[in-house]
Amino acid sequence: VLGSSHADTFSSMEALASLLRRTGDYIEAEPLQRRVASGRDAMLGATHADSLMSRSNLGVLLLVRCEFAEAEQILESVWRSREDMLGPEHADTLESLRQLAT
């Protein structure tokens, strides 16, 4: 057994949260996505690519749930981190900006 803080466990949890989100089960997806985002931040650091992806996924989920203030805060943080690390023209930075503008 890998444990609740293993990278593969977080990957599986994120896949499940994504499936729940795609099937419209946002209430079940949100706590799972929050757990993945906070776990990856703690394990990998807030600026690691996987941590940023998990926070971005949480931000998008919050947009769908009409929790706009928190979604904006998360998505702006992800965008700024990606812009600092990858530059303003990188595809991931631009995708973050698109999500923020949604």
mmCIF file of C-alpha atoms in Angstrom:
data_model
loop_
_atom_site.group_PDB
_atom_site.id
_atom_site.type_symbol
_atom_site.label_atom_id
_atom_site.label_comp_id
_atom_site.label_asym_id
_atom_site.label_seq_id
_atom_site.Cartn_x
_atom_site.Cartn_y
_atom_site.Cartn_z
ATOM 1 C CA VAL A 1 0.000 0.000 0.000
ATOM 2 C CA LEU A 2 1.398 3.363 -1.044
ATOM 3 C CA GLY A 3 -0.262 5.544 1.576
ATOM 4 C CA SER A 4 -2.415 8.639 1.477
ATOM 5 C CA SER A 5 0.475 11.030 0.739
ATOM 6 C CA HIS A 6 2.107 9.123 -2.111
ATOM 7 C CA ALA A 7 2.367 10.771 -5.533
ATOM 8 C CA ASP A 8 0.490 7.875 -7.181
ATOM 9 C CA THR A 9 -2.299 8.197 -4.627
ATOM 10 C CA PHE A 10 -2.681 11.880 -5.461
ATOM 11 C CA SER A 11 -2.748 11.028 -9.178
ATOM 12 C CA SER A 12 -5.523 8.489 -8.632
ATOM 13 C CA MET A 13 -7.490 10.899 -6.472
ATOM 14 C CA GLU A 14 -7.165 13.630 -9.099
ATOM 15 C CA ALA A 15 -8.377 11.244 -11.804
ATOM 16 C CA LEU A 16 -11.417 10.407 -9.693
ATOM 17 C CA ALA A 17 -12.111 14.082 -8.978
ATOM 18 C CA SER A 18 -11.867 14.786 -12.710
ATOM 19 C CA LEU A 19 -14.303 11.989 -13.517
ATOM 20 C CA LEU A 20 -16.733 13.253 -10.898
ATOM 21 C CA ARG A 21 -16.447 16.783 -12.301
ATOM 22 C CA ARG A 22 -17.063 15.586 -15.871
ATOM 23 C CA THR A 23 -20.152 13.646 -14.807
ATOM 24 C CA GLY A 24 -21.534 16.696 -12.996
ATOM 25 C CA ASP A 25 -20.972 15.467 -9.442
ATOM 26 C CA TYR A 26 -19.327 18.700 -8.317
ATOM 27 C CA ILE A 27 -20.210 18.289 -4.650
ATOM 28 C CA GLU A 28 -18.305 14.998 -4.429
ATOM 29 C CA ALA A 29 -15.439 16.251 -6.594
ATOM 30 C CA GLU A 30 -14.659 19.399 -4.613
ATOM 31 C CA PRO A 31 -13.355 17.931 -1.320
ATOM 32 C CA LEU A 32 -11.324 15.376 -3.236
ATOM 33 C CA GLN A 33 -9.778 18.055 -5.461
ATOM 34 C CA ARG A 34 -9.044 20.225 -2.415
ATOM 35 C CA ARG A 35 -7.266 17.313 -0.752
ATOM 36 C CA VAL A 36 -5.152 16.674 -3.844
ATOM 37 C CA ALA A 37 -4.258 20.357 -4.223
ATOM 38 C CA SER A 38 -3.253 20.800 -0.596
ATOM 39 C CA GLY A 39 -1.432 17.474 -0.515
ATOM 40 C CA ARG A 40 0.607 18.228 -3.605
ATOM 41 C CA ASP A 41 1.413 21.711 -2.327
ATOM 42 C CA ALA A 42 2.714 20.171 0.903
ATOM 43 C CA MET A 43 4.601 17.339 -0.798
ATOM 44 C CA LEU A 44 5.993 19.078 -3.886
ATOM 45 C CA GLY A 45 5.812 22.792 -3.111
ATOM 46 C CA ALA A 46 3.346 25.372 -4.340
ATOM 47 C CA THR A 47 5.223 26.124 -7.575
ATOM 48 C CA HIS A 48 5.674 22.537 -8.787
ATOM 49 C CA ALA A 49 3.899 21.857 -12.094
ATOM 50 C CA ASP A 50 1.686 19.144 -10.574
ATOM 51 C CA SER A 51 0.709 21.413 -7.670
ATOM 52 C CA LEU A 52 -0.194 24.219 -10.063
ATOM 53 C CA MET A 53 -2.237 21.834 -12.210
ATOM 54 C CA SER A 54 -4.139 20.574 -9.161
ATOM 55 C CA ARG A 55 -4.889 24.101 -7.970
ATOM 56 C CA SER A 56 -5.939 25.074 -11.477
ATOM 57 C CA ASN A 57 -8.334 22.118 -11.578
ATOM 58 C CA LEU A 58 -9.736 23.221 -8.221
ATOM 59 C CA GLY A 59 -10.215 26.755 -9.517
ATOM 60 C CA VAL A 60 -12.110 25.527 -12.577
ATOM 61 C CA LEU A 61 -14.288 23.310 -10.403
ATOM 62 C CA LEU A 62 -15.094 26.287 -8.183
ATOM 63 C CA LEU A 63 -16.053 28.323 -11.263
ATOM 64 C CA VAL A 64 -18.553 25.645 -12.247
ATOM 65 C CA ARG A 65 -19.945 25.741 -8.698
ATOM 66 C CA CYS A 66 -20.319 29.555 -8.989
ATOM 67 C CA GLU A 67 -17.842 30.158 -6.170
ATOM 68 C CA PHE A 68 -16.316 32.997 -8.127
ATOM 69 C CA ALA A 69 -14.316 34.845 -5.468
ATOM 70 C CA GLU A 70 -12.349 31.780 -4.356
ATOM 71 C CA ALA A 71 -11.976 30.542 -7.939
ATOM 72 C CA GLU A 72 -10.569 33.903 -9.009
ATOM 73 C CA GLN A 73 -8.082 33.939 -6.134
ATOM 74 C CA ILE A 74 -6.827 30.430 -6.927
ATOM 75 C CA LEU A 75 -6.691 30.890 -10.695
ATOM 76 C CA GLU A 76 -4.897 34.233 -10.402
ATOM 77 C CA SER A 77 -2.308 32.664 -8.105
ATOM 78 C CA VAL A 78 -1.723 29.835 -10.586
ATOM 79 C CA TRP A 79 -1.455 32.270 -13.494
ATOM 80 C CA ARG A 80 1.057 34.481 -11.683
ATOM 81 C CA SER A 81 3.178 31.485 -10.654
ATOM 82 C CA ARG A 82 3.206 30.113 -14.182
ATOM 83 C CA GLU A 83 4.000 33.517 -15.651
ATOM 84 C CA ASP A 84 6.942 33.929 -13.248
ATOM 85 C CA MET A 85 8.267 30.418 -13.875
ATOM 86 C CA LEU A 86 7.450 29.835 -17.533
ATOM 87 C CA GLY A 87 7.090 33.298 -19.021
ATOM 88 C CA PRO A 88 4.060 35.152 -20.373
ATOM 89 C CA GLU A 89 3.933 33.342 -23.734
ATOM 90 C CA HIS A 90 4.120 29.736 -22.498
ATOM 91 C CA ALA A 91 1.080 27.584 -23.329
ATOM 92 C CA ASP A 92 0.397 26.778 -19.656
ATOM 93 C CA THR A 93 0.569 30.456 -18.712
ATOM 94 C CA LEU A 94 -1.828 31.377 -21.498
ATOM 95 C CA GLU A 95 -4.221 28.588 -20.490
ATOM 96 C CA SER A 96 -4.178 29.926 -16.930
ATOM 97 C CA LEU A 97 -4.977 33.390 -18.206
ATOM 98 C CA ARG A 98 -7.838 32.005 -20.303
ATOM 99 C CA GLN A 99 -9.272 30.214 -17.256
ATOM 100 C CA LEU A 100 -9.004 33.395 -15.217
ATOM 101 C CA ALA A 101 -10.815 35.383 -17.912
ATOM 102 C CA THR A 102 -13.691 32.887 -18.058
#
